PDB file of N, CA and C in Angstrom:
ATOM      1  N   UNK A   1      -2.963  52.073 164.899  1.00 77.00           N
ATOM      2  CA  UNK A   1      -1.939  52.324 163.905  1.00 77.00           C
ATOM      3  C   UNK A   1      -1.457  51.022 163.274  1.00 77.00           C
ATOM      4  N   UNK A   2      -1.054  50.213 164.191  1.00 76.00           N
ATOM      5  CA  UNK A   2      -0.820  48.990 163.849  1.00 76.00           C
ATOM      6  C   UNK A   2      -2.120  48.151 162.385  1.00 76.00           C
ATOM      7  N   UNK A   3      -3.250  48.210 162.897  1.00 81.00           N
ATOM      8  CA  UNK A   3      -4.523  47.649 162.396  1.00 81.00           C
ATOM      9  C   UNK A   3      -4.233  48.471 160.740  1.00 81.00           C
ATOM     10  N   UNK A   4      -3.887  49.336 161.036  1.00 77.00           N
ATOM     11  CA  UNK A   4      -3.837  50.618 159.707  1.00 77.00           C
ATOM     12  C   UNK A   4      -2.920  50.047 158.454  1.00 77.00           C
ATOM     13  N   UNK A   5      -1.627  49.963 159.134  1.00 77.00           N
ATOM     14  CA  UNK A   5      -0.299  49.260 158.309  1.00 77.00           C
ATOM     15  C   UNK A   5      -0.464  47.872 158.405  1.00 77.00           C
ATOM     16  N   UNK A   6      -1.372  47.055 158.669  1.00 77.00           N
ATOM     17  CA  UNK A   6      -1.917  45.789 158.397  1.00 77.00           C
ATOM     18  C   UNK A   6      -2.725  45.847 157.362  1.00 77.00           C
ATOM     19  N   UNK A   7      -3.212  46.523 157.595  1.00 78.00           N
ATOM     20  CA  UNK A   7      -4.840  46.736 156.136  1.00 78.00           C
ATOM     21  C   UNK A   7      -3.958  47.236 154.876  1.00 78.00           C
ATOM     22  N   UNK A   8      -3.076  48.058 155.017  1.00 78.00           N
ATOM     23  CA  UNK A   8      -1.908  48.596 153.876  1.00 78.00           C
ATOM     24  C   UNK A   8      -1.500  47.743 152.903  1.00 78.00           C
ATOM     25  N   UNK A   9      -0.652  46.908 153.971  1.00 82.00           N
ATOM     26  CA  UNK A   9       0.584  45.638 153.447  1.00 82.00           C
ATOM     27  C   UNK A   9      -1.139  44.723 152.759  1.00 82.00           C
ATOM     28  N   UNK A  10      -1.715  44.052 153.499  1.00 85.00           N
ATOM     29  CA  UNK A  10      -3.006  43.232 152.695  1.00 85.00           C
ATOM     30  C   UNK A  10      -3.334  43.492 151.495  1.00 85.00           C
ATOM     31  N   UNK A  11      -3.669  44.904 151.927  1.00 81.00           N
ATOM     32  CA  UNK A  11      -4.329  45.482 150.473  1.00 81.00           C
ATOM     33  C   UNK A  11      -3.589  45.365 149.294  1.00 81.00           C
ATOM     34  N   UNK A  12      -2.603  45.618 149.685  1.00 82.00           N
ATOM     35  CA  UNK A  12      -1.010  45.780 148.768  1.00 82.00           C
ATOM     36  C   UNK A  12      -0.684  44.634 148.187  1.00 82.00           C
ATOM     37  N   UNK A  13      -0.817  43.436 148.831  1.00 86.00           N
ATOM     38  CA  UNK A  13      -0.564  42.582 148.357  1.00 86.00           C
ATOM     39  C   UNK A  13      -1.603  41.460 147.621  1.00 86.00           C
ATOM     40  N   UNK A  14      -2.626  42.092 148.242  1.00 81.00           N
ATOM     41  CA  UNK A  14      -4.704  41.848 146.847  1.00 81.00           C
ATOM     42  C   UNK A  14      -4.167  42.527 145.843  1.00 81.00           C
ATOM     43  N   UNK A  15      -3.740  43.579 145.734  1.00 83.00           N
ATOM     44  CA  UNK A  15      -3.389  44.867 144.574  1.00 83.00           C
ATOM     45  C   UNK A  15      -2.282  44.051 143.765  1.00 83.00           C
ATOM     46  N   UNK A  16      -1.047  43.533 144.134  1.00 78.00           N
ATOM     47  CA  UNK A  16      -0.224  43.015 143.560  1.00 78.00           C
ATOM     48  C   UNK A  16      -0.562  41.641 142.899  1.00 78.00           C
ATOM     49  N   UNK A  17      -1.452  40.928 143.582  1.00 83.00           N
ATOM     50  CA  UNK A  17      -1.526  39.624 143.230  1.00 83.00           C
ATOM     51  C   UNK A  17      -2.911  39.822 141.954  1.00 83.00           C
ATOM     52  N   UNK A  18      -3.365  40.819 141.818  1.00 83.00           N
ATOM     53  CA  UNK A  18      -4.927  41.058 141.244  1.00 83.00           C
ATOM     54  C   UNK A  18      -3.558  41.404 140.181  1.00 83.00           C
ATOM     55  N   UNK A  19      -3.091  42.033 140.530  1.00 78.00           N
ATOM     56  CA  UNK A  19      -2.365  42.978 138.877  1.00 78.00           C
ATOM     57  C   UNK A  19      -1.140  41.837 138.141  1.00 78.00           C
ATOM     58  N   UNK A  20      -0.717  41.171 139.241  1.00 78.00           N
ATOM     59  CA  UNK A  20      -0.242  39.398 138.145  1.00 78.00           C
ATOM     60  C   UNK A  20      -1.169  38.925 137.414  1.00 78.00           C
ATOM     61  N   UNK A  21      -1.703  38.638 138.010  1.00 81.00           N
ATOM     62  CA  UNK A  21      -3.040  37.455 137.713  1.00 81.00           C
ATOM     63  C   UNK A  21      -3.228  37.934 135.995  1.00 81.00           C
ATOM     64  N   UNK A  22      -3.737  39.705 136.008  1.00 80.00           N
ATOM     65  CA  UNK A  22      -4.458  40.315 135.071  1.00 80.00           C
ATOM     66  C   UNK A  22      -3.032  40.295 134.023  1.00 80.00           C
ATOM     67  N   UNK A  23      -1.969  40.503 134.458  1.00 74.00           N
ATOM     68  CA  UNK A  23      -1.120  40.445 133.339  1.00 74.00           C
ATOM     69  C   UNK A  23      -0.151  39.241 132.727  1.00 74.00           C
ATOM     70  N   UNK A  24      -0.296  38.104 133.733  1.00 79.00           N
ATOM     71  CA  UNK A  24      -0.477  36.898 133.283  1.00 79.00           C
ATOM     72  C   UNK A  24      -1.618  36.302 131.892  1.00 79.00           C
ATOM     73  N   UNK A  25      -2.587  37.127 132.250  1.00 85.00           N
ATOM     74  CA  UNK A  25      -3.877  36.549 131.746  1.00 85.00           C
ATOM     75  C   UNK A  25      -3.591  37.373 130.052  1.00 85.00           C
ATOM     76  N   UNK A  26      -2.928  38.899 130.085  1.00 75.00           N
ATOM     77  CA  UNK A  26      -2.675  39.344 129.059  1.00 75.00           C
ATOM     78  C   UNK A  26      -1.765  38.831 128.051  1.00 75.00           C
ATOM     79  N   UNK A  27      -0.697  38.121 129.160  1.00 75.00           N
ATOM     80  CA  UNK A  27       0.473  37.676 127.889  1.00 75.00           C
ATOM     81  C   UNK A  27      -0.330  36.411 127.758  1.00 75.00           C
ATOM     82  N   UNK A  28      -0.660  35.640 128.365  1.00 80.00           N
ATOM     83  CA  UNK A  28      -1.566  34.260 127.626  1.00 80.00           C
ATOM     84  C   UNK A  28      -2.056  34.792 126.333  1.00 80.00           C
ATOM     85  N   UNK A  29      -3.140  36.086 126.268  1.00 81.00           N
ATOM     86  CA  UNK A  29      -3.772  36.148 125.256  1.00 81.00           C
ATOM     87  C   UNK A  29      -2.783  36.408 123.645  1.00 81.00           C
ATOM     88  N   UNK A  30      -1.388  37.059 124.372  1.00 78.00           N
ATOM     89  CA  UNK A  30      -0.698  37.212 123.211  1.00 78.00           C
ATOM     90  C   UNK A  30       0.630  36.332 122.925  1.00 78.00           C
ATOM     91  N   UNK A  31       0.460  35.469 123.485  1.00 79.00           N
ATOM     92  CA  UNK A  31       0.917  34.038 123.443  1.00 79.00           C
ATOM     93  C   UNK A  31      -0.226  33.453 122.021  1.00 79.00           C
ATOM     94  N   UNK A  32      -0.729  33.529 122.344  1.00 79.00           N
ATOM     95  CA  UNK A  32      -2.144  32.915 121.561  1.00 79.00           C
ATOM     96  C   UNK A  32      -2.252  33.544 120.182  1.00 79.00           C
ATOM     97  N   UNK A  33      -1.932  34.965 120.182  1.00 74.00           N
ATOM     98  CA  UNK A  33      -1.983  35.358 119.010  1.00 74.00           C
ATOM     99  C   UNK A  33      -0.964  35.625 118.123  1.00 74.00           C
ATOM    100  N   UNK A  34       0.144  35.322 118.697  1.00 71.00           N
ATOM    101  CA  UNK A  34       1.498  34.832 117.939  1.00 71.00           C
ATOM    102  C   UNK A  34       1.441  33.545 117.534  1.00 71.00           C
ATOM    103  N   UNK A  35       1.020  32.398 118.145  1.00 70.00           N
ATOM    104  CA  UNK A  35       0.651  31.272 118.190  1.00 70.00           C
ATOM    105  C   UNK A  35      -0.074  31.254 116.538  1.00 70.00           C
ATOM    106  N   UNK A  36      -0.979  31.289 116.821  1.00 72.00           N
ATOM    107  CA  UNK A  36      -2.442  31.632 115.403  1.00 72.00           C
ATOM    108  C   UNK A  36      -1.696  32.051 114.417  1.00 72.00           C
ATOM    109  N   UNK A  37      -0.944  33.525 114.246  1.00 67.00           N
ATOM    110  CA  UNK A  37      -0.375  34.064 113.243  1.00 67.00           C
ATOM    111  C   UNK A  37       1.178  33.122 112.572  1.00 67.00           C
ATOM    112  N   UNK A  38       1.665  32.520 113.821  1.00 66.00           N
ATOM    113  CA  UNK A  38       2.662  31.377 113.465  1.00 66.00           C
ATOM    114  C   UNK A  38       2.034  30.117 112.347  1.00 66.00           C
ATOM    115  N   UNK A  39       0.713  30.007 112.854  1.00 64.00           N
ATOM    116  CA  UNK A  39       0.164  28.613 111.997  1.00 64.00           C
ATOM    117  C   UNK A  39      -0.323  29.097 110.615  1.00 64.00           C
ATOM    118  N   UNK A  40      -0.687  30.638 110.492  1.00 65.00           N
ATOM    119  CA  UNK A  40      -1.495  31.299 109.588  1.00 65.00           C
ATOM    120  C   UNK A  40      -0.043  31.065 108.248  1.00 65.00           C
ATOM    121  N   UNK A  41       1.036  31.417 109.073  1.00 70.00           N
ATOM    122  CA  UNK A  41       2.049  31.493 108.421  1.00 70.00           C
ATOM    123  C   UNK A  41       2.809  30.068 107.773  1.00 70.00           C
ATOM    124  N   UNK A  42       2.464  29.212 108.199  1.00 77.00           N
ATOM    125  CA  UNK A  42       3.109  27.744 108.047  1.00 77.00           C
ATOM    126  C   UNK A  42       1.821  27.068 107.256  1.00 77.00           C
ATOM    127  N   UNK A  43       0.944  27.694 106.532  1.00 84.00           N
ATOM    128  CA  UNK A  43       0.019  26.933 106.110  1.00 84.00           C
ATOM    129  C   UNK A  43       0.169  27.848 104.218  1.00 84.00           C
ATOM    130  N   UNK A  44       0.546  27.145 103.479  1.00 89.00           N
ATOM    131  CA  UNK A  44       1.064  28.207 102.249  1.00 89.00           C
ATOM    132  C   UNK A  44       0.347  27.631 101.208  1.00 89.00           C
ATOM    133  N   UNK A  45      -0.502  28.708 100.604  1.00 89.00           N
ATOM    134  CA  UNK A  45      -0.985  28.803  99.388  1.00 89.00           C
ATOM    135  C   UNK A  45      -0.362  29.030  98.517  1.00 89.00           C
ATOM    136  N   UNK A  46      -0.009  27.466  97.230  1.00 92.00           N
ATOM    137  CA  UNK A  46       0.864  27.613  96.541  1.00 92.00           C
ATOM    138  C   UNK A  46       1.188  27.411  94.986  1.00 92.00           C
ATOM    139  N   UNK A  47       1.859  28.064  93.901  1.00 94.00           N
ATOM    140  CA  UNK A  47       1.592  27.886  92.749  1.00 94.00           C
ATOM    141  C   UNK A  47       2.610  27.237  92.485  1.00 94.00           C
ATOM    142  N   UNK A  48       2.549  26.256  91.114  1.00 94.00           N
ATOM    143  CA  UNK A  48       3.777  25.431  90.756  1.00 94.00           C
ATOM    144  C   UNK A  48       4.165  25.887  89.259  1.00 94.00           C
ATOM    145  N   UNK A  49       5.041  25.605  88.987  1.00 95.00           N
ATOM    146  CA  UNK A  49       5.306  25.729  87.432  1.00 95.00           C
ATOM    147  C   UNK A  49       6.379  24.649  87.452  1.00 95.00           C
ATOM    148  N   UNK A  50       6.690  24.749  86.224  1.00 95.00           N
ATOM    149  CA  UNK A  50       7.507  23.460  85.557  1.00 95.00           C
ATOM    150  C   UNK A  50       8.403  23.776  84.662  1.00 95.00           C
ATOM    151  N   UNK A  51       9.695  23.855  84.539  1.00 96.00           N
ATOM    152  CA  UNK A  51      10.491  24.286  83.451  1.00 96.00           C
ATOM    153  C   UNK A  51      11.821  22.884  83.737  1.00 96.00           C
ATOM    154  N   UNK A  52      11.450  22.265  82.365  1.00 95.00           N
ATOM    155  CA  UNK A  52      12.755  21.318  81.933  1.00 95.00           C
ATOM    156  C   UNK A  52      11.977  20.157  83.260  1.00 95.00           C
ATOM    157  N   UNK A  53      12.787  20.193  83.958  1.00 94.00           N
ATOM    158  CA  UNK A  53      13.043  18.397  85.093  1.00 94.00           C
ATOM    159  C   UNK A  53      12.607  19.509  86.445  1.00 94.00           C
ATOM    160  N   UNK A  54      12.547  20.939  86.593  1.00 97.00           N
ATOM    161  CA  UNK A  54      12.304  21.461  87.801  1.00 97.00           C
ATOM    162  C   UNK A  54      11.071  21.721  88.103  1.00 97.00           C
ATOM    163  N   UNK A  55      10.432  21.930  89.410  1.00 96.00           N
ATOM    164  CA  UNK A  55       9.642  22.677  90.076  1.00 96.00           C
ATOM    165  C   UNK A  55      10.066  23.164  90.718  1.00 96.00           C
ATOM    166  N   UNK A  56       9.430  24.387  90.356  1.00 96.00           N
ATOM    167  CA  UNK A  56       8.848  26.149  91.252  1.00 96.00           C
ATOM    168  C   UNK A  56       8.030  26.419  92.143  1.00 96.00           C
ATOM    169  N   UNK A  57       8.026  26.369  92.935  1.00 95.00           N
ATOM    170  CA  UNK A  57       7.020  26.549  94.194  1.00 95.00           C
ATOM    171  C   UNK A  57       6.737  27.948  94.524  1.00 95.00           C
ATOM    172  N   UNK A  58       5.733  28.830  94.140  1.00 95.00           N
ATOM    173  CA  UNK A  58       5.518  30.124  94.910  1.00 95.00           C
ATOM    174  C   UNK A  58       4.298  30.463  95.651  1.00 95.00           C
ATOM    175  N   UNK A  59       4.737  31.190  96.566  1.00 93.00           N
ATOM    176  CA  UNK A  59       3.797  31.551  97.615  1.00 93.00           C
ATOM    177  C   UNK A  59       2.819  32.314  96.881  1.00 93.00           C
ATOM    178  N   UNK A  60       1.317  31.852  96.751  1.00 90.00           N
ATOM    179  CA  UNK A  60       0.834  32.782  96.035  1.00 90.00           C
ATOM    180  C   UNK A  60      -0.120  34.304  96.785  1.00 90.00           C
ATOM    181  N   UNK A  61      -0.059  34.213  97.982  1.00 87.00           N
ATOM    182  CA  UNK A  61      -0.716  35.336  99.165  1.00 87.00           C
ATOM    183  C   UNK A  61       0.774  36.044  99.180  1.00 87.00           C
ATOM    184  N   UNK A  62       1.603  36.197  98.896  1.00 89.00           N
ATOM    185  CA  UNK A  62       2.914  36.789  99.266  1.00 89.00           C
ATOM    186  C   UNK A  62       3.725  37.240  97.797  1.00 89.00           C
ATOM    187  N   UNK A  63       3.464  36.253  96.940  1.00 90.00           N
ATOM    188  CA  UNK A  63       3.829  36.441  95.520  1.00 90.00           C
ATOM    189  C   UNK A  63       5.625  35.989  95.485  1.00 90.00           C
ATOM    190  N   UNK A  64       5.691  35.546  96.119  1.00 93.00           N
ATOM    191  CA  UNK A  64       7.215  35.403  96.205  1.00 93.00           C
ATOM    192  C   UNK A  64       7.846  33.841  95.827  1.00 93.00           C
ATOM    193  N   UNK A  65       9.349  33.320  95.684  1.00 95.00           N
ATOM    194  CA  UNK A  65       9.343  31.805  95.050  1.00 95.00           C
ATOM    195  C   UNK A  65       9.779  31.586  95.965  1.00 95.00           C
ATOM    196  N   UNK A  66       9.438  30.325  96.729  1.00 94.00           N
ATOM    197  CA  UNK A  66       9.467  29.964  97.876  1.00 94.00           C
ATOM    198  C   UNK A  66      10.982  28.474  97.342  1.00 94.00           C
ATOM    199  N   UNK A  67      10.447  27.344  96.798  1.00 95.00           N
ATOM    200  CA  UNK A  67      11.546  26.078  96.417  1.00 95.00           C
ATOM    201  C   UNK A  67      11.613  26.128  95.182  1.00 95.00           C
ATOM    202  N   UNK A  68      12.430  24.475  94.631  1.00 96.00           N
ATOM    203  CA  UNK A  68      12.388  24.174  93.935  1.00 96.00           C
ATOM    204  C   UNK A  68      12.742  23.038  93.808  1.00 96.00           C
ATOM    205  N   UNK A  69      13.067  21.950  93.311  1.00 95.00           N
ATOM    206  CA  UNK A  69      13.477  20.609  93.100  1.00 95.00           C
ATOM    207  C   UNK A  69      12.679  19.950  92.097  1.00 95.00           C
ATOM    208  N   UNK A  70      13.326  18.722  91.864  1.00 96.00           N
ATOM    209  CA  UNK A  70      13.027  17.917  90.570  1.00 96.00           C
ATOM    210  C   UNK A  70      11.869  17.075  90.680  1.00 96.00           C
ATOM    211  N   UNK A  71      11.823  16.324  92.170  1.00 95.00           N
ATOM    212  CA  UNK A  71      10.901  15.862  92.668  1.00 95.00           C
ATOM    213  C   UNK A  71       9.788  16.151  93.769  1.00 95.00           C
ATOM    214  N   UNK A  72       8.883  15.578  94.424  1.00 92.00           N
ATOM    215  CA  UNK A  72       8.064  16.070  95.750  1.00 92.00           C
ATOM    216  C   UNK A  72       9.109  15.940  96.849  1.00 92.00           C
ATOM    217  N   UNK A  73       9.861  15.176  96.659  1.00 93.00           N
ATOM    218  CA  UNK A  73      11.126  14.783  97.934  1.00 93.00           C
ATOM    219  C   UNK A  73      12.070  16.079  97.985  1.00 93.00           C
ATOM    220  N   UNK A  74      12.456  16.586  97.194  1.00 95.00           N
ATOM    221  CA  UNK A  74      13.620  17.882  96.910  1.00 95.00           C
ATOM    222  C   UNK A  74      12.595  18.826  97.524  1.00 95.00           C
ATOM    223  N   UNK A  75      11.561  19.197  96.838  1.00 94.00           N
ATOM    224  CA  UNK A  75      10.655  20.128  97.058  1.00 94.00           C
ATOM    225  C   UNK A  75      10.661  19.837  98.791  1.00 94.00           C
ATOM    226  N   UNK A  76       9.815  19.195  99.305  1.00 92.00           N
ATOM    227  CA  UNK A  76       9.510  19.071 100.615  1.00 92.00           C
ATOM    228  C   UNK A  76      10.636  19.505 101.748  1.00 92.00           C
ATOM    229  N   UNK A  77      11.994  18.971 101.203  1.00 94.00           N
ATOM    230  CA  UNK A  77      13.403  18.990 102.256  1.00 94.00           C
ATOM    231  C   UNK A  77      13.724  20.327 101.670  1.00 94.00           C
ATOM    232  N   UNK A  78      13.863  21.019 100.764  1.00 95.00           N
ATOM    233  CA  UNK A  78      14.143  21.986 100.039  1.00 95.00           C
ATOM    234  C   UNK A  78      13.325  23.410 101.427  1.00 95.00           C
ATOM    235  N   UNK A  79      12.009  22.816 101.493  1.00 93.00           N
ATOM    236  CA  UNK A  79      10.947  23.913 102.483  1.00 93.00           C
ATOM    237  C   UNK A  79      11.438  23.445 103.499  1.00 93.00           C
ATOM    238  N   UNK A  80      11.017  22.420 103.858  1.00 92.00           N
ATOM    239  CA  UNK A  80      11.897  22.483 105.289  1.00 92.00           C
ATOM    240  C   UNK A  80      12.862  23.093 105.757  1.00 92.00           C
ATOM    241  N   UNK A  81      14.120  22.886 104.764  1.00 93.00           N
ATOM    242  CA  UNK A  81      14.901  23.996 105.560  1.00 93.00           C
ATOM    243  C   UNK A  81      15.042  25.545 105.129  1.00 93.00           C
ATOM    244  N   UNK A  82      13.963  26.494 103.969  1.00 91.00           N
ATOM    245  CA  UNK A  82      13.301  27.250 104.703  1.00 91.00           C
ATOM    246  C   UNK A  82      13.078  27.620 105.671  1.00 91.00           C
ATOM    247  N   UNK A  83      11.486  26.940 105.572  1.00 88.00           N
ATOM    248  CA  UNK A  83      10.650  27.056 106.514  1.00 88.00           C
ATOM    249  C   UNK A  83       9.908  25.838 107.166  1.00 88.00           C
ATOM    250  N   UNK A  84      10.771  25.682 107.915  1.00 88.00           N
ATOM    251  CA  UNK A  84      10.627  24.584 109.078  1.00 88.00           C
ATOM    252  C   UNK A  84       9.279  24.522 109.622  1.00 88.00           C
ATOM    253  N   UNK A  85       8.790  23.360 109.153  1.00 86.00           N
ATOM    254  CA  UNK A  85       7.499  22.872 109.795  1.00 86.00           C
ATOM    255  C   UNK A  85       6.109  23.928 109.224  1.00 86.00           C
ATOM    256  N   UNK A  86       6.527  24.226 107.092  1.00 88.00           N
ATOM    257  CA  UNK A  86       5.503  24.654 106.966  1.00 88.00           C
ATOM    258  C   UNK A  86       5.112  23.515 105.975  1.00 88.00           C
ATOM    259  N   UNK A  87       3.698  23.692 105.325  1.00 87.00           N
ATOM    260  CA  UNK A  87       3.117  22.846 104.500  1.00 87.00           C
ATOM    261  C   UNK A  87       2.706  24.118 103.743  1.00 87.00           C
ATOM    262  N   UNK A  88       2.731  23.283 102.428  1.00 87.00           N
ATOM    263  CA  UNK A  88       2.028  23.756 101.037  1.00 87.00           C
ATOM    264  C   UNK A  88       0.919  23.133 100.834  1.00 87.00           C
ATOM    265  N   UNK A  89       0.117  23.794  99.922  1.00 88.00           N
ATOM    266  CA  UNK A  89      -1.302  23.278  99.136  1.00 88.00           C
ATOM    267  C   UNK A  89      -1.097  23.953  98.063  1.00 88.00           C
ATOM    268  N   UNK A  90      -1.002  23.401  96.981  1.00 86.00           N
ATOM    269  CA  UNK A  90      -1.092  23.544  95.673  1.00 86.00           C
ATOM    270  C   UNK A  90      -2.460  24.001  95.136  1.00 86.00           C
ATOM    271  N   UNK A  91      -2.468  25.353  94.664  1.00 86.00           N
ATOM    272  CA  UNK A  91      -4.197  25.344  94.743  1.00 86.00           C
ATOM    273  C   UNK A  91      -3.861  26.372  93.063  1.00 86.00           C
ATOM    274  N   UNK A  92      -2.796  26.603  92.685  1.00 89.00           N
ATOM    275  CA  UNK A  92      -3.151  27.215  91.387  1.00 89.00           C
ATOM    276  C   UNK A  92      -1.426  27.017  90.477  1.00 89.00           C
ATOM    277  N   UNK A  93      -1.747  26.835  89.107  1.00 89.00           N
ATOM    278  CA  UNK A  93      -0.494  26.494  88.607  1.00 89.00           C
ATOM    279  C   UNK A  93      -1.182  25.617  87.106  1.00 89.00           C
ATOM    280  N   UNK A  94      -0.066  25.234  86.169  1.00 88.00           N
ATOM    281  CA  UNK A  94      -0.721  24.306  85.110  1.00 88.00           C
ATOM    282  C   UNK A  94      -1.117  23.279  85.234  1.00 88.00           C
ATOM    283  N   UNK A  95      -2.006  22.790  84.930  1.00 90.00           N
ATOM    284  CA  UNK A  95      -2.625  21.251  85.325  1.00 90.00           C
ATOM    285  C   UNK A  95      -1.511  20.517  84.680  1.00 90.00           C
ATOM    286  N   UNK A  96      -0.990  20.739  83.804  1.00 93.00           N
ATOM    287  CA  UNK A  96       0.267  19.097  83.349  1.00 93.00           C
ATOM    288  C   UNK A  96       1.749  19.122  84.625  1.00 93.00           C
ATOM    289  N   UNK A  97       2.150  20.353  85.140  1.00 92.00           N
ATOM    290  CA  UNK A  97       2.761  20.740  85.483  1.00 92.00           C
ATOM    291  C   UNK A  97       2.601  20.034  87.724  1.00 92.00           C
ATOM    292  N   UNK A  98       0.979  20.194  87.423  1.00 91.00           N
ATOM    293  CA  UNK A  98       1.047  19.550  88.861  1.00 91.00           C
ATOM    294  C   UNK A  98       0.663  18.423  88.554  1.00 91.00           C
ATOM    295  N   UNK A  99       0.062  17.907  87.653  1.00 92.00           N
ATOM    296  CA  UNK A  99       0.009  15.981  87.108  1.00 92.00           C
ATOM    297  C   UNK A  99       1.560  15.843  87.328  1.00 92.00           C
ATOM    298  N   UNK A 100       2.479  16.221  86.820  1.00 93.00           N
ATOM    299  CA  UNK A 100       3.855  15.595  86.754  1.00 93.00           C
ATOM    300  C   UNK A 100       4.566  15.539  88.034  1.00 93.00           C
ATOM    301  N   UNK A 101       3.833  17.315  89.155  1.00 91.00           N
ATOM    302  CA  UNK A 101       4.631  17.149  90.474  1.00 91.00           C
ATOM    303  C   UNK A 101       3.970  16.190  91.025  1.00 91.00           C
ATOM    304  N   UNK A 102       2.812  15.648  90.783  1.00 90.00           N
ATOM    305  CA  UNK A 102       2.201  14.719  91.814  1.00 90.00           C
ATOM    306  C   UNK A 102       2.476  12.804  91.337  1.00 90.00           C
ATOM    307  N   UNK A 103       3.133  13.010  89.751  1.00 91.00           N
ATOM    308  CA  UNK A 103       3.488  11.524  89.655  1.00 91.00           C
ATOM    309  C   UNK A 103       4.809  11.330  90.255  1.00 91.00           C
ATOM    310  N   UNK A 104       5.529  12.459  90.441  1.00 91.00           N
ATOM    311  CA  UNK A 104       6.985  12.479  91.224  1.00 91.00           C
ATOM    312  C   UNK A 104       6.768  12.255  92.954  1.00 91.00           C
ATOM    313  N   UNK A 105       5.850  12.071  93.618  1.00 84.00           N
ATOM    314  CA  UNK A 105       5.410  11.721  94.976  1.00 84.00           C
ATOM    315  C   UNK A 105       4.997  10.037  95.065  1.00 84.00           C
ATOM    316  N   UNK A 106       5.123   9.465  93.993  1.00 69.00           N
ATOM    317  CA  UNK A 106       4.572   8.022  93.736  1.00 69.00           C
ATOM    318  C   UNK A 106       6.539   7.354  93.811  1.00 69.00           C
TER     319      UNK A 106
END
């Protein structure tokens, strides 16, 4: 009897330590994929426009206006406190319009 409720508690506790392990191993994986979707999110495809002394910054996968400021310096602190610790890439907008945001970074 004894040998019986020994093999129990063992087993029980292979069973418990097998079923951490496995659900340890699950939240890692979705650790990981919050992770990914966090960076997917902090990486912004972005359009500029130009009206008067300002830039417009919009998200162009989202369609929405993200900043604005006069210079790359306004713009940049402007996202930041947004969205903390994202980056833009300028990938569509008027060519005079990003010539001018990019002589304002000099």
């Amino acid at each position: 009897m004894l040998e019986f409720l020994l093999g129990v508690i063992i087993g029980s506790m292979a069973l418990y330590l097998l079923a951490a392990a496995l659900f340890h191993r699950y939240l890692n994986k979705i650790q990981q994929a919050v992770d990914a979707r966090r960076q997917q999110d902090l990486l912004i495809r972005a359009r500029v426009e130009q009206i008067g002394n300002q830039f417009y910054i919009y998200n162009l996968d989202k369609n929405e206006f993200l900043v604005q400021g006069r210079n790359m310096k306004e713009l940049v602190d402007n996202l930041e406190l947004r969205k903390p610790g994202a980056v833009i890439g300028v990938v569509d907008g008027d060519e005079q319009a990003i010539q001018n945001l990019k002589a304002t970074a000099q």
